Structure formats: structure tokens, C-alpha cells
Amino acid sequence: MCSKPVLRIALIAGGRSSEREVSLKGAQAVKKALEALGHRYEFFDPATDLLALMQRAKEFNCAFLVVHGPGGEDGTLQGFLDSIGLPYQGAGVLGSALAMHKVLAKQLYRLAGLKVPEGHAFTKEEGFEKARDFAKSLGYPVVVKPATQGSSIGLTIVKQEKDLSEALEKAYAVDNEILIEEYLKGREITVGILDDKPLPVVEIIPKASETFDYTTKYTPGLAEEICPAPIGEELTKKAQTYGLIAHKCLKLRHYSRTDMIIKDQELYVLETNTIPGMTETSLLPLAAKVAGYTFESLIQKLLELALRERR
């Protein structure tokens, strides 16, 4: 590490999405890693500091993004950084936008030959009636979630028709478009990609809730994360292949993390994260650790991948 050149990093975290606090928490871990690596960094919050970053862009070698949700993970921030000539790790504008929109991502997964849960998208303008009819035809339980949010925000597992309206209101409160999907009861796994290569598979076992929801994701001790996942060699290779296919069909680069469900020995792809979390409970750093990366060496690797993009 000592032989690496000292870099000037614009550390970008915060933003205005509902995942702001998770972003800031992850930034604290990245700050410590950057300090351990000997790099210089300055913090910028997209909610308040983009003008200052634009004016000072030439002072930095690259940006490091720890921003989640709309405005940070959907291509908006990536387009801004492209326009000021500041390279960054992770997906570009197109890949970020595609992965963030769960409906479009599902269509691309299908075209690439991946299995996905059956579902349909609805807008606020279509009202509740069409959504209610579709949920009934699908059969309960169903999953209701916003089309463009992360961290399971706005997601509900609806077990009875009487609870659907409340779930729709919850999802529509954070998005104008929602997705109703069949509920697949099975083992939850996630596959990280680093430098376009699969990492060891992680199995997630929630302890206090039925799903890997927001609270479970970010509260230490509420879920057990097992890596490598004890799912057998054949299923492991298939999951890693699916993760790489998802990464490529969404036009991603550098790294990503794709969540899946195992049901009856079949894999179903749920969604792909283009800026995986960097908190102490985050899954991609765990998989990278099993693959031989310390947290600091993971951050260094991502910086090097960002610098590849400098034109």
C-alpha cells in the first residue's frame, strides 16, 4: 500500500433520498479506509455541495461515490460527474438508470435468459383497481414495492387482499410507479461482482423479520450472513453466472451486487445494486473479504477502477 501514489479524492455521500443516513454511515467507513491508505479526501454532499465540486473538479483525481437511491444511484449524479470530467467508480449513466428502474431491469434480465418473479408495474394514474385485480389474479401473498427505490424502502409483503391498499399507499408515497410481484418463499442470496468477476456467494438469513428489509439490512445482528453460501457447487456456479449476466445485461462496470431467491433449486433474480453498501453490515465487502480483500484493499481496487475511466 505504501508504494501507491497519494490520490486526491472527492468523497460523495448524503444526498436527498430516503437512504441518506445509510449513505453517510457508509462514508464514515470509507473515510477510515482512505486515511489508512494515505489518500487525501474532501467530503461533498450532493444535497448542498455540487456547485463547489464543479468549481474545484480539477483539484481531484477522482470521485468515490457512497450515494444510494434516486439522485445518486440512478444516473443523475453520474451524468453530472461526466460533464465536469471527474471519473468515479461504478456504473455510468445508462447502467445506473437501467438498474435503478426495477421494471426495465426485469425486462433486460428476461431477455438475457434469467428467471425473475412474475409481476406487473402500475402508475398512480392507473389507480388502485387495476393493481387490485392483478394482485388477485396473481394470488396472495404478493410483494408490493416502488419501481425506483433501494434498501427495500416502501416494500411490503401482502398476505391478504384487505392489506393491499395500505401497501400500495406506502409504495406510492415514495414513487409514482410501483411493482406487484409474486412472493417467492426461499433462500435469499446475493452475488457481488468486482472488476467484472464474480465474488463468493452470500446467503442472508433474516432473524427478526420475514424479509431482508431496511431495518434488518442496517442493524447489526438482525440477520445472519453466511459466505461462502452453503448451497452446493453447482448452484454456486449458477448464481455467480447469473450475477455476471445481470451485471453485463444492465451495462454495468467495475462492481455490482445482484440479489436472488432460491426456490425449488431454481434461481430467480430480484434486483441489482450499482453502488453496494459500505457499512459494517454490508454484503459486498463481506464477499470481497472472503475473496481475499481487506476493506482497505477493496477501496483501493475501486479507486483504481475509477481512474481507468479518466479520459
CSV table of C-alpha atoms in Angstrom, one decimal:
chain,number,residue,atom,x,y,z
A,1,MET,CA,0.0,0.0,0.0
A,2,CYS,CA,2.8,2.4,0.8
A,3,SER,CA,4.0,2.4,-2.8
A,4,LYS,CA,0.7,3.6,-4.2
A,5,PRO,CA,0.6,7.2,-5.3
A,6,VAL,CA,-1.4,9.5,-3.0
A,7,LEU,CA,-4.7,10.4,-4.6
A,8,ARG,CA,-7.0,13.4,-4.1
A,9,ILE,CA,-10.5,12.0,-3.7
A,10,ALA,CA,-13.8,13.8,-3.7
A,11,LEU,CA,-15.8,11.6,-1.3
A,12,ILE,CA,-19.5,12.0,-2.3
A,13,ALA,CA,-22.2,10.9,0.2
A,14,GLY,CA,-25.5,12.0,1.6
A,15,GLY,CA,-28.0,13.3,-0.9
A,16,ARG,CA,-31.7,13.8,-0.6
A,17,SER,CA,-33.0,10.3,-1.0
A,18,SER,CA,-34.5,8.2,1.8
A,19,GLU,CA,-31.2,6.3,2.0
A,20,ARG,CA,-29.3,9.4,3.1
A,21,GLU,CA,-28.4,8.1,6.6
A,22,VAL,CA,-27.1,4.8,5.2
A,23,SER,CA,-25.0,6.7,2.7
A,24,LEU,CA,-23.4,8.9,5.4
A,25,LYS,CA,-22.8,5.8,7.6
A,26,GLY,CA,-21.0,4.1,4.7
A,27,ALA,CA,-19.0,7.2,4.0
A,28,GLN,CA,-17.5,7.0,7.6
A,29,ALA,CA,-16.1,3.5,6.8
A,30,VAL,CA,-14.7,4.7,3.5
A,31,LYS,CA,-13.1,7.7,5.2
A,32,LYS,CA,-11.2,5.5,7.6
A,33,ALA,CA,-10.0,3.3,4.7
A,34,LEU,CA,-8.9,6.3,2.7
A,35,GLU,CA,-6.9,7.6,5.7
A,36,ALA,CA,-5.3,4.1,6.2
A,37,LEU,CA,-4.4,4.1,2.5
A,38,GLY,CA,-2.8,7.5,2.9
A,39,HIS,CA,-5.0,9.3,0.4
A,40,ARG,CA,-6.4,12.8,0.7
A,41,TYR,CA,-10.1,13.3,0.6
A,42,GLU,CA,-12.7,16.0,0.9
A,43,PHE,CA,-16.4,15.3,1.6
A,44,PHE,CA,-19.1,16.6,-0.7
A,45,ASP,CA,-22.9,16.2,-0.1
A,46,PRO,CA,-24.9,16.2,-3.4
A,47,ALA,CA,-27.7,18.0,-1.5
A,48,THR,CA,-25.6,21.1,-1.0
A,49,ASP,CA,-22.1,20.9,-2.5
A,50,LEU,CA,-22.3,20.1,-6.2
A,51,LEU,CA,-21.6,23.7,-7.3
A,52,ALA,CA,-18.5,23.7,-5.2
A,53,LEU,CA,-17.4,20.4,-6.6
A,54,MET,CA,-17.9,21.6,-10.1
A,55,GLN,CA,-15.8,24.7,-9.5
A,56,ARG,CA,-13.0,22.5,-7.9
A,57,ALA,CA,-13.2,19.4,-10.0
A,58,LYS,CA,-9.7,19.8,-11.4
A,59,GLU,CA,-8.3,19.5,-7.9
A,60,PHE,CA,-9.2,15.8,-7.6
A,61,ASN,CA,-8.0,12.6,-9.3
A,62,CYS,CA,-11.4,11.0,-9.0
A,63,ALA,CA,-14.7,10.8,-7.0
A,64,PHE,CA,-15.7,8.0,-4.7
A,65,LEU,CA,-19.5,7.5,-4.6
A,66,VAL,CA,-21.3,6.3,-1.5
A,67,VAL,CA,-24.7,7.6,-2.5
A,68,HIS,CA,-27.8,5.5,-2.7
A,69,GLY,CA,-31.3,5.8,-4.2
A,70,PRO,CA,-32.7,8.4,-6.6
A,71,GLY,CA,-30.4,11.3,-7.3
A,72,GLY,CA,-27.3,9.3,-6.5
A,73,GLU,CA,-27.7,5.8,-8.0
A,74,ASP,CA,-30.0,6.5,-10.9
A,75,GLY,CA,-27.5,8.1,-13.3
A,76,THR,CA,-28.2,11.7,-12.3
A,77,LEU,CA,-25.0,12.2,-10.3
A,78,GLN,CA,-23.1,10.1,-12.8
A,79,GLY,CA,-24.1,12.4,-15.6
A,80,PHE,CA,-23.0,15.4,-13.6
A,81,LEU,CA,-19.6,13.9,-12.9
A,82,ASP,CA,-19.2,13.0,-16.6
A,83,SER,CA,-20.0,16.6,-17.5
A,84,ILE,CA,-17.3,18.0,-15.2
A,85,GLY,CA,-14.7,15.4,-16.2
A,86,LEU,CA,-14.4,13.7,-12.8
A,87,PRO,CA,-14.1,9.9,-13.0
A,88,TYR,CA,-15.9,7.7,-10.4
A,89,GLN,CA,-16.3,4.1,-9.5
A,90,GLY,CA,-19.3,2.0,-10.6
A,91,ALA,CA,-21.9,2.2,-13.3
A,92,GLY,CA,-22.1,5.1,-15.8
A,93,VAL,CA,-25.3,7.0,-16.6
A,94,LEU,CA,-27.0,4.3,-18.7
A,95,GLY,CA,-26.2,1.3,-16.4
A,96,SER,CA,-27.2,3.3,-13.3
A,97,ALA,CA,-30.6,4.3,-14.8
A,98,LEU,CA,-31.4,0.8,-16.1
A,99,ALA,CA,-30.5,-0.9,-12.8
A,100,MET,CA,-32.4,1.6,-10.7
A,101,HIS,CA,-35.6,1.1,-12.6
A,102,LYS,CA,-36.8,-2.4,-11.4
A,103,VAL,CA,-39.3,-2.8,-14.2
A,104,LEU,CA,-36.8,-2.1,-17.0
A,105,ALA,CA,-34.2,-4.2,-15.2
A,106,LYS,CA,-36.6,-7.2,-15.1
A,107,GLN,CA,-37.2,-6.9,-18.8
A,108,LEU,CA,-33.5,-7.0,-19.5
A,109,TYR,CA,-33.0,-9.9,-17.2
A,110,ARG,CA,-35.6,-11.9,-19.1
A,111,LEU,CA,-34.1,-11.0,-22.4
A,112,ALA,CA,-30.7,-12.3,-21.1
A,113,GLY,CA,-32.3,-15.6,-20.1
A,114,LEU,CA,-32.6,-15.1,-16.4
A,115,LYS,CA,-35.6,-16.2,-14.3
A,116,VAL,CA,-37.5,-13.4,-12.5
A,117,PRO,CA,-40.6,-13.4,-10.3
A,118,GLU,CA,-43.9,-12.8,-12.3
A,119,GLY,CA,-45.1,-9.3,-11.9
A,120,HIS,CA,-46.5,-6.1,-13.4
A,121,ALA,CA,-45.9,-2.4,-13.0
A,122,PHE,CA,-48.6,0.2,-12.2
A,123,THR,CA,-48.6,4.0,-12.1
A,124,LYS,CA,-50.5,6.3,-9.7
A,125,GLU,CA,-52.6,7.5,-12.6
A,126,GLU,CA,-53.9,3.9,-13.2
A,127,GLY,CA,-55.4,3.9,-9.7
A,128,PHE,CA,-55.8,1.1,-7.3
A,129,GLU,CA,-58.4,-1.0,-9.1
A,130,LYS,CA,-56.1,-2.4,-11.8
A,131,ALA,CA,-53.4,-3.2,-9.2
A,132,ARG,CA,-56.0,-4.9,-7.0
A,133,ASP,CA,-57.3,-7.0,-10.0
A,134,PHE,CA,-53.7,-8.1,-10.9
A,135,ALA,CA,-52.8,-9.0,-7.3
A,136,LYS,CA,-55.9,-11.1,-7.1
A,137,SER,CA,-55.1,-12.9,-10.4
A,138,LEU,CA,-51.5,-13.5,-9.2
A,139,GLY,CA,-52.7,-14.9,-5.9
A,140,TYR,CA,-51.6,-13.9,-2.4
A,141,PRO,CA,-49.2,-13.3,-0.9
A,142,VAL,CA,-47.7,-10.7,-3.2
A,143,VAL,CA,-44.8,-8.3,-3.0
A,144,VAL,CA,-45.5,-4.6,-3.5
A,145,LYS,CA,-42.6,-2.3,-4.0
A,146,PRO,CA,-41.6,1.1,-5.6
A,147,ALA,CA,-40.1,0.8,-9.1
A,148,THR,CA,-37.1,3.1,-8.3
A,149,GLN,CA,-36.1,2.8,-4.7
A,150,GLY,CA,-33.4,0.8,-2.9
A,151,SER,CA,-32.8,-0.8,0.5
A,152,SER,CA,-36.3,-2.3,0.5
A,153,ILE,CA,-37.8,1.1,1.2
A,154,GLY,CA,-41.6,1.1,0.6
A,155,LEU,CA,-41.7,-2.7,0.2
A,156,THR,CA,-44.5,-4.8,1.7
A,157,ILE,CA,-45.4,-8.5,1.6
A,158,VAL,CA,-49.1,-8.5,1.3
A,159,LYS,CA,-50.7,-11.7,2.6
A,160,GLN,CA,-54.4,-10.8,2.3
A,161,GLU,CA,-56.4,-8.6,0.0
A,162,LYS,CA,-57.6,-6.3,2.8
A,163,ASP,CA,-54.0,-5.2,3.3
A,164,LEU,CA,-53.2,-4.3,-0.3
A,165,SER,CA,-54.5,-0.7,-0.3
A,166,GLU,CA,-52.2,0.2,2.6
A,167,ALA,CA,-49.2,-1.4,0.9
A,168,LEU,CA,-50.0,0.5,-2.4
A,169,GLU,CA,-50.2,3.8,-0.5
A,170,LYS,CA,-46.9,3.1,1.2
A,171,ALA,CA,-45.2,2.4,-2.1
A,172,TYR,CA,-46.8,5.3,-4.0
A,173,ALA,CA,-45.7,7.6,-1.2
A,174,VAL,CA,-42.1,7.3,-2.4
A,175,ASP,CA,-42.6,6.6,-6.1
A,176,ASN,CA,-45.1,7.3,-8.9
A,177,GLU,CA,-44.6,3.8,-10.3
A,178,ILE,CA,-44.9,0.5,-8.3
A,179,LEU,CA,-44.3,-3.2,-9.0
A,180,ILE,CA,-46.5,-6.0,-7.8
A,181,GLU,CA,-44.8,-9.4,-7.9
A,182,GLU,CA,-45.5,-13.0,-6.9
A,183,TYR,CA,-44.0,-13.7,-3.5
A,184,LEU,CA,-41.3,-16.4,-3.7
A,185,LYS,CA,-40.5,-18.1,-0.4
A,186,GLY,CA,-37.0,-19.4,-0.5
A,187,ARG,CA,-33.4,-18.8,0.5
A,188,GLU,CA,-32.0,-15.3,-0.1
A,189,ILE,CA,-28.6,-15.0,-1.7
A,190,THR,CA,-26.6,-12.2,-3.2
A,191,VAL,CA,-23.7,-12.2,-5.7
A,192,GLY,CA,-21.2,-9.5,-5.9
A,193,ILE,CA,-19.2,-8.6,-9.0
A,194,LEU,CA,-15.8,-6.9,-8.7
A,195,ASP,CA,-13.8,-5.9,-11.8
A,196,ASP,CA,-16.3,-7.9,-13.9
A,197,LYS,CA,-15.6,-11.1,-12.0
A,198,PRO,CA,-18.0,-12.9,-9.5
A,199,LEU,CA,-17.2,-12.9,-5.8
A,200,PRO,CA,-18.2,-15.7,-3.4
A,201,VAL,CA,-22.0,-16.0,-2.9
A,202,VAL,CA,-23.5,-14.7,0.4
A,203,GLU,CA,-26.6,-16.2,1.9
A,204,ILE,CA,-28.8,-13.9,4.0
A,205,ILE,CA,-30.9,-15.3,6.8
A,206,PRO,CA,-33.1,-12.6,8.5
A,207,LYS,CA,-33.6,-13.3,12.2
A,208,ALA,CA,-36.3,-10.9,13.2
A,209,SER,CA,-38.4,-10.4,10.0
A,210,GLU,CA,-39.7,-12.3,7.1
A,211,THR,CA,-37.6,-10.4,4.6
A,212,PHE,CA,-34.3,-8.6,4.4
A,213,ASP,CA,-36.0,-5.3,5.0
A,214,TYR,CA,-34.4,-1.8,5.7
A,215,THR,CA,-34.1,-2.4,9.4
A,216,THR,CA,-32.7,-5.9,9.0
A,217,LYS,CA,-30.2,-4.7,6.4
A,218,TYR,CA,-28.7,-1.9,8.5
A,219,THR,CA,-29.0,-3.2,12.1
A,220,PRO,CA,-26.1,-5.4,13.2
A,221,GLY,CA,-27.3,-8.8,14.5
A,222,LEU,CA,-30.7,-8.8,12.8
A,223,ALA,CA,-29.5,-11.1,10.0
A,224,GLU,CA,-27.0,-13.8,9.6
A,225,GLU,CA,-24.8,-13.5,6.5
A,226,ILE,CA,-23.0,-16.7,5.5
A,227,CYS,CA,-20.2,-16.6,3.0
A,228,PRO,CA,-19.5,-18.7,1.1
A,229,ALA,CA,-23.2,-19.7,1.0
A,230,PRO,CA,-23.7,-23.4,1.8
A,231,ILE,CA,-25.7,-24.0,-1.4
A,232,GLY,CA,-23.5,-26.6,-3.2
A,233,GLU,CA,-21.0,-26.2,-6.0
A,234,GLU,CA,-23.5,-26.4,-8.9
A,235,LEU,CA,-25.9,-23.8,-7.5
A,236,THR,CA,-23.0,-21.6,-6.5
A,237,LYS,CA,-21.6,-21.5,-10.1
A,238,LYS,CA,-25.0,-20.9,-11.5
A,239,ALA,CA,-25.6,-18.0,-9.1
A,240,GLN,CA,-22.2,-16.4,-10.0
A,241,THR,CA,-23.0,-16.8,-13.7
A,242,TYR,CA,-26.4,-15.2,-13.1
A,243,GLY,CA,-24.8,-12.4,-11.2
A,244,LEU,CA,-22.4,-11.7,-14.1
A,245,ILE,CA,-25.1,-11.9,-16.7
A,246,ALA,CA,-27.2,-9.4,-14.7
A,247,HIS,CA,-24.1,-7.1,-14.4
A,248,LYS,CA,-23.5,-7.2,-18.2
A,249,CYS,CA,-27.1,-7.0,-19.4
A,250,LEU,CA,-27.6,-3.8,-17.4
A,251,LYS,CA,-24.4,-2.3,-19.0
A,252,LEU,CA,-22.6,-2.1,-15.6
A,253,ARG,CA,-18.9,-1.8,-14.9
A,254,HIS,CA,-16.4,-2.2,-12.1
A,255,TYR,CA,-18.7,-3.7,-9.4
A,256,SER,CA,-22.3,-4.5,-8.6
A,257,ARG,CA,-24.4,-6.8,-6.3
A,258,THR,CA,-27.4,-8.8,-7.5
A,259,ASP,CA,-30.0,-10.2,-5.1
A,260,MET,CA,-31.6,-13.6,-5.8
A,261,ILE,CA,-34.0,-16.1,-4.3
A,262,ILE,CA,-33.5,-19.9,-4.4
A,263,LYS,CA,-36.8,-21.7,-4.7
A,264,ASP,CA,-37.0,-25.4,-5.6
A,265,GLN,CA,-33.4,-25.3,-6.7
A,266,GLU,CA,-34.2,-22.6,-9.2
A,267,LEU,CA,-32.7,-19.1,-9.1
A,268,TYR,CA,-34.8,-16.0,-9.5
A,269,VAL,CA,-33.1,-12.6,-9.9
A,270,LEU,CA,-34.7,-9.8,-7.9
A,271,GLU,CA,-32.6,-6.7,-8.4
A,272,THR,CA,-29.1,-5.3,-8.9
A,273,ASN,CA,-27.3,-2.7,-6.8
A,274,THR,CA,-24.9,-0.5,-8.7
A,275,ILE,CA,-23.4,1.2,-5.6
A,276,PRO,CA,-23.4,-1.6,-3.0
A,277,GLY,CA,-23.4,-0.5,0.7
A,278,MET,CA,-20.2,0.1,2.6
A,279,THR,CA,-21.4,-0.1,6.2
A,280,GLU,CA,-20.2,-2.7,8.8
A,281,THR,CA,-23.2,-4.9,7.9
A,282,SER,CA,-22.8,-4.6,4.1
A,283,LEU,CA,-22.7,-7.7,1.9
A,284,LEU,CA,-20.2,-6.8,-0.9
A,285,PRO,CA,-17.3,-6.1,1.5
A,286,LEU,CA,-18.1,-9.4,3.2
A,287,ALA,CA,-17.9,-11.3,-0.1
A,288,ALA,CA,-14.7,-9.4,-1.1
A,289,LYS,CA,-13.2,-10.3,2.3
A,290,VAL,CA,-13.8,-14.0,1.7
A,291,ALA,CA,-12.2,-13.5,-1.7
A,292,GLY,CA,-9.0,-12.1,-0.1
A,293,TYR,CA,-9.6,-8.3,0.0
A,294,THR,CA,-9.3,-6.3,3.2
A,295,PHE,CA,-11.7,-3.4,3.3
A,296,GLU,CA,-8.8,-1.0,2.5
A,297,SER,CA,-7.7,-3.1,-0.5
A,298,LEU,CA,-11.3,-3.2,-1.8
A,299,ILE,CA,-11.5,0.6,-1.6
A,300,GLN,CA,-8.1,0.9,-3.4
A,301,LYS,CA,-9.3,-1.5,-6.1
A,302,LEU,CA,-12.4,0.6,-6.7
A,303,LEU,CA,-10.2,3.8,-6.9
A,304,GLU,CA,-8.0,2.1,-9.5
A,305,LEU,CA,-11.1,1.1,-11.5
A,306,ALA,CA,-12.4,4.7,-11.4
A,307,LEU,CA,-9.1,6.0,-12.6
A,308,ARG,CA,-9.3,3.7,-15.7
A,309,GLU,CA,-12.2,5.9,-16.8
A,310,ARG,CA,-10.2,9.2,-16.9
A,311,ARG,CA,-10.2,10.4,-20.5
